Amino acid sequence: MLGQKQEAQAALFYEFSLEDHVPQDHLIRSIDRFVDLNGIRQYLSQFYSHTGRPSIDPELLIRMLLVGYCFGIRSERRLCEEVHLNLAYRWFCRLDLSDRVPDHSTFSKNRHGRFRESDLLRHLFEMTVAQCIDEGLVSGQRMAIDASLIEADANKQNSTPKEDWDASAIDPADAPRAVREYLDTLDEAAFGAASEVQPKFTSHSDPASQWTAARKGPAFFSYSDNYLIDTDHGVIVDVEATRSIRQAEVGSTKTMLKRVKEKFDLHPERIIADTAYGTGPMLGWLVDRKIAPHIPVFDKSGRNDGTWTRAEFEWDAENDQYICPEGQALKQFRRNYSDPSRGPTGKGVARYRALKLTCQSCPSKSKCCPKADARKITREEHEDARQVAREIAKTRQYDVSMKLRKKVEMLFAHLKRILGLGRLRLLGPCGANDEFLLAATAQNLRKLAKIFPAPQQMRTA
């Protein structure tokens, strides 16, 4: 029998509960168990006026932002539409069916004002880290660090070559917000002070972003998203936004390790990273703090002509000399200098030389220094720390660490493919920092929800 056409009839009264219409196995329920924003109002109280009309509840704005970043809704305009239509999102945001969803422009006003002034997003991220620690997901023993390029909201057509760019000619009073932030970060180690080398192009809309071709493809403007994670369960314990150059990324390691020590009293026994972090100063900094560097050494002492490399010479620390494979000594000084200027250079590099007569009569001269009268070897200031890293690289624990390092790479893949953060929407260093903090917060919440899902309730017949 053909069914009858359904006619929508208006009812005088409705009995409707959002709680009953959100599936018990929905991810939003598991996330909600770990979102405690009761202290947000008190945290922001000093940034609100005591007179005037009541503002929009900051907890509502934060919950909406968490929905957007947890479920890959990149547009705030679309986020407002989704919260308006999706019952599960309404339930999470504590909105009833008749409650009005805030306008998308409200997010910009609060983000550029109270949220940044109070560093609220950093506070929110650290709350999730504290929850992960309380749930036993973070031991703090083994940590990994890495950086990933995130494309900035800028293009080459609106940029200036480095020979024509003059930051001193910019008037901060008339400059846009992102340009003022760029001027404020010129002396910061994570941005302007990271390197004296100027980028090939500078964006007009976001001059703090870095012009880079690190992906071996077409160059673009970007920021670097730096993660410090605990390898037990892949929890992000800190995040930092920097320029997309190696010096800034490596420098952020010190910033994040100091911050987690002060905030959570976490001091790892080992740090896992790739070769970019294996520079002498970085390894020396880690070794001085009793942190084992499970990092490949960044070493350019190798040779391509088949002759002996520095690694084939044995270091004799007691006598401050190298021993060549033929058993001869290479010394830095063969007599004491009364004139200090004739001693070490003071530039962090020591040079060790063999005797000319010894090398001339050596049967292995063709393998050692065929084009020189005598063999010379340089030793950098942090060579002891480099040697510590080389010895660690021979252990089985190092092989395990190299496998654990993939966890941070998986987090970046999840960030770009699942959460959709392949390109920034906000401009300036503060905008990049806001997006990275919210994305890391969302990833930690999803991690908690996955490991500790909401208990399922039996349906009543």
CSV table of C-alpha atoms in Angstrom, one decimal, residues 230-412:
chain,number,residue,atom,x,y,z
A,230,ASP,CA,55.9,12.7,26.1
A,231,THR,CA,56.5,9.5,24.2
A,232,ASP,CA,54.5,7.3,26.6
A,233,HIS,CA,51.2,8.1,25.0
A,234,GLY,CA,52.1,10.9,22.6
A,235,VAL,CA,50.8,13.7,24.8
A,236,ILE,CA,51.8,17.2,23.8
A,237,VAL,CA,53.4,18.8,26.9
A,238,ASP,CA,54.4,22.1,25.2
A,239,VAL,CA,54.0,24.0,21.9
A,240,GLU,CA,55.8,27.0,20.5
A,241,ALA,CA,55.4,29.1,17.3
A,242,THR,CA,58.6,30.3,15.6
A,243,ARG,CA,60.1,31.3,12.3
A,244,SER,CA,60.6,28.5,9.9
A,245,ILE,CA,64.4,28.3,10.2
A,246,ARG,CA,66.5,25.8,12.0
A,247,GLN,CA,68.0,28.2,14.5
A,248,ALA,CA,64.6,29.3,15.7
A,249,GLU,CA,63.2,25.7,15.9
A,250,VAL,CA,66.2,24.4,17.8
A,251,GLY,CA,66.1,27.4,20.1
A,252,SER,CA,62.5,26.7,21.0
A,253,THR,CA,63.7,23.4,22.6
A,254,LYS,CA,65.3,25.3,25.4
A,255,THR,CA,62.2,27.5,25.9
A,256,MET,CA,59.8,24.5,26.1
A,257,LEU,CA,62.0,22.4,28.4
A,258,LYS,CA,62.4,25.3,30.8
A,259,ARG,CA,58.7,25.9,30.7
A,260,VAL,CA,57.6,22.4,31.5
A,261,LYS,CA,60.2,22.2,34.3
A,262,GLU,CA,58.8,25.3,35.9
A,263,LYS,CA,55.1,24.6,35.3
A,264,PHE,CA,54.9,20.8,35.8
A,265,ASP,CA,58.3,19.9,37.3
A,266,LEU,CA,59.0,17.6,34.3
A,267,HIS,CA,62.7,17.0,33.6
A,268,PRO,CA,63.2,14.2,31.0
A,269,GLU,CA,66.1,11.8,31.3
A,270,ARG,CA,66.3,11.8,27.5
A,271,ILE,CA,65.4,14.0,24.5
A,272,ILE,CA,64.6,12.4,21.1
A,273,ALA,CA,65.0,14.5,17.9
A,274,ASP,CA,66.3,14.4,14.4
A,275,THR,CA,69.7,15.6,13.0
A,276,ALA,CA,68.7,19.3,12.9
A,277,TYR,CA,68.8,19.4,16.7
A,278,GLY,CA,72.2,17.6,16.8
A,279,THR,CA,74.4,20.8,16.8
A,280,GLY,CA,77.2,21.1,19.2
A,281,PRO,CA,75.7,24.0,21.3
A,282,MET,CA,72.4,22.2,21.6
A,283,LEU,CA,74.0,18.9,22.6
A,284,GLY,CA,76.2,20.7,25.1
A,285,TRP,CA,73.2,22.5,26.6
A,286,LEU,CA,71.4,19.1,27.1
A,287,VAL,CA,74.4,17.3,28.5
A,288,ASP,CA,75.0,20.1,31.0
A,289,ARG,CA,71.5,19.5,32.3
A,290,LYS,CA,71.9,15.8,32.6
A,291,ILE,CA,69.5,15.1,29.7
A,292,ALA,CA,70.7,12.2,27.4
A,293,PRO,CA,70.6,13.4,23.8
A,294,HIS,CA,69.1,10.6,21.7
A,295,ILE,CA,69.9,12.7,18.6
A,296,PRO,CA,72.0,12.1,15.5
A,297,VAL,CA,75.0,14.3,15.6
A,298,PHE,CA,75.0,17.2,13.1
A,299,ASP,CA,78.6,16.7,11.8
A,300,LYS,CA,80.2,18.1,8.6
A,301,SER,CA,83.7,16.6,9.3
A,302,GLY,CA,83.1,13.7,6.9
A,303,ARG,CA,85.2,13.4,3.7
A,304,ASN,CA,84.3,12.4,0.2
A,305,ASP,CA,87.7,11.5,-1.1
A,306,GLY,CA,88.1,8.3,0.8
A,307,THR,CA,90.7,9.6,3.3
A,308,TRP,CA,90.5,9.1,7.0
A,309,THR,CA,87.8,11.2,8.7
A,310,ARG,CA,88.0,12.7,12.2
A,311,ALA,CA,85.9,9.9,13.6
A,312,GLU,CA,88.8,7.4,12.8
A,313,PHE,CA,91.1,9.3,15.2
A,314,GLU,CA,91.0,8.4,18.9
A,315,TRP,CA,90.5,11.2,21.3
A,316,ASP,CA,92.8,11.1,24.4
A,317,ALA,CA,91.2,13.5,26.9
A,318,GLU,CA,93.8,13.0,29.6
A,319,ASN,CA,96.6,14.2,27.4
A,320,ASP,CA,94.5,16.6,25.3
A,321,GLN,CA,95.5,15.0,22.0
A,322,TYR,CA,94.2,12.8,19.1
A,323,ILE,CA,95.8,9.5,18.3
A,324,CYS,CA,95.9,8.6,14.6
A,325,PRO,CA,95.3,5.0,13.3
A,326,GLU,CA,99.1,4.6,13.1
A,327,GLY,CA,99.5,5.5,16.8
A,328,GLN,CA,100.9,9.0,16.3
A,329,ALA,CA,99.8,11.9,18.4
A,330,LEU,CA,98.2,15.1,17.1
A,331,LYS,CA,98.6,17.9,19.6
A,332,GLN,CA,97.2,21.4,19.9
A,333,PHE,CA,100.4,22.9,21.5
A,334,ARG,CA,103.8,21.3,21.8
A,335,ARG,CA,105.2,24.0,24.2
A,336,ASN,CA,103.9,26.5,26.7
A,337,TYR,CA,103.2,30.0,25.5
A,338,SER,CA,104.0,32.9,27.8
A,339,ASP,CA,102.0,35.2,25.5
A,340,PRO,CA,98.3,34.4,25.9
A,341,SER,CA,97.5,35.7,22.3
A,342,ARG,CA,99.5,32.8,20.9
A,343,GLY,CA,97.5,30.2,22.8
A,344,PRO,CA,93.9,29.1,22.0
A,345,THR,CA,91.9,31.2,19.6
A,346,GLY,CA,89.0,31.7,21.9
A,347,LYS,CA,86.6,31.1,19.0
A,348,GLY,CA,85.4,27.7,20.3
A,349,VAL,CA,87.6,25.7,17.8
A,350,ALA,CA,90.9,24.0,18.7
A,351,ARG,CA,93.3,22.8,16.0
A,352,TYR,CA,95.4,19.7,16.5
A,353,ARG,CA,98.4,19.0,14.3
A,354,ALA,CA,100.8,16.1,13.7
A,355,LEU,CA,104.5,16.6,13.2
A,356,LYS,CA,105.5,17.2,9.6
A,357,LEU,CA,108.4,14.7,9.8
A,358,THR,CA,106.1,12.1,11.2
A,359,CYS,CA,103.6,12.4,8.4
A,360,GLN,CA,106.2,12.5,5.7
A,361,SER,CA,107.5,9.1,6.7
A,362,CYS,CA,104.1,7.5,7.5
A,363,PRO,CA,103.1,4.5,5.3
A,364,SER,CA,99.5,5.6,5.5
A,365,LYS,CA,100.0,9.2,4.3
A,366,SER,CA,98.0,8.5,1.1
A,367,LYS,CA,95.0,7.5,3.2
A,368,CYS,CA,95.4,10.4,5.7
A,369,CYS,CA,96.7,13.6,4.1
A,370,PRO,CA,97.8,13.0,0.5
A,371,LYS,CA,97.7,16.7,-0.4
A,372,ALA,CA,99.1,18.2,2.8
A,373,ASP,CA,102.4,18.1,4.6
A,374,ALA,CA,100.8,17.0,7.9
A,375,ARG,CA,97.4,16.1,9.1
A,376,LYS,CA,95.3,18.7,11.0
A,377,ILE,CA,92.1,18.1,12.9
A,378,THR,CA,89.7,20.7,14.4
A,379,ARG,CA,87.8,20.1,17.6
A,380,GLU,CA,84.7,22.2,18.4
A,381,GLU,CA,83.9,23.6,21.8
A,382,HIS,CA,81.1,21.0,22.5
A,383,GLU,CA,82.9,18.0,21.1
A,384,ASP,CA,82.6,16.2,24.4
A,385,ALA,CA,78.8,16.5,24.2
A,386,ARG,CA,78.9,15.3,20.6
A,387,GLN,CA,80.9,12.2,21.7
A,388,VAL,CA,78.2,11.5,24.3
A,389,ALA,CA,75.6,11.5,21.6
A,390,ARG,CA,77.7,9.3,19.4
A,391,GLU,CA,78.1,6.7,22.2
A,392,ILE,CA,74.4,6.8,22.9
A,393,ALA,CA,73.7,6.1,19.1
A,394,LYS,CA,75.5,2.7,19.5
A,395,THR,CA,73.0,1.5,22.2
A,396,ARG,CA,69.8,-0.5,21.8
A,397,GLN,CA,67.8,2.3,23.6
A,398,TYR,CA,68.8,4.6,20.8
A,399,ASP,CA,67.1,2.3,18.3
A,400,VAL,CA,64.0,2.3,20.4
A,401,SER,CA,64.1,6.1,20.6
A,402,MET,CA,64.2,6.5,16.9
A,403,LYS,CA,61.0,4.5,16.6
A,404,LEU,CA,59.4,6.6,19.3
A,405,ARG,CA,60.3,9.8,17.5
A,406,LYS,CA,57.7,8.8,14.9
A,407,LYS,CA,55.0,9.7,17.4
A,408,VAL,CA,55.6,13.4,17.0
A,409,GLU,CA,55.5,13.0,13.2
A,410,MET,CA,52.2,11.2,13.5
A,411,LEU,CA,50.8,14.1,15.6
A,412,PHE,CA,51.7,16.5,12.8
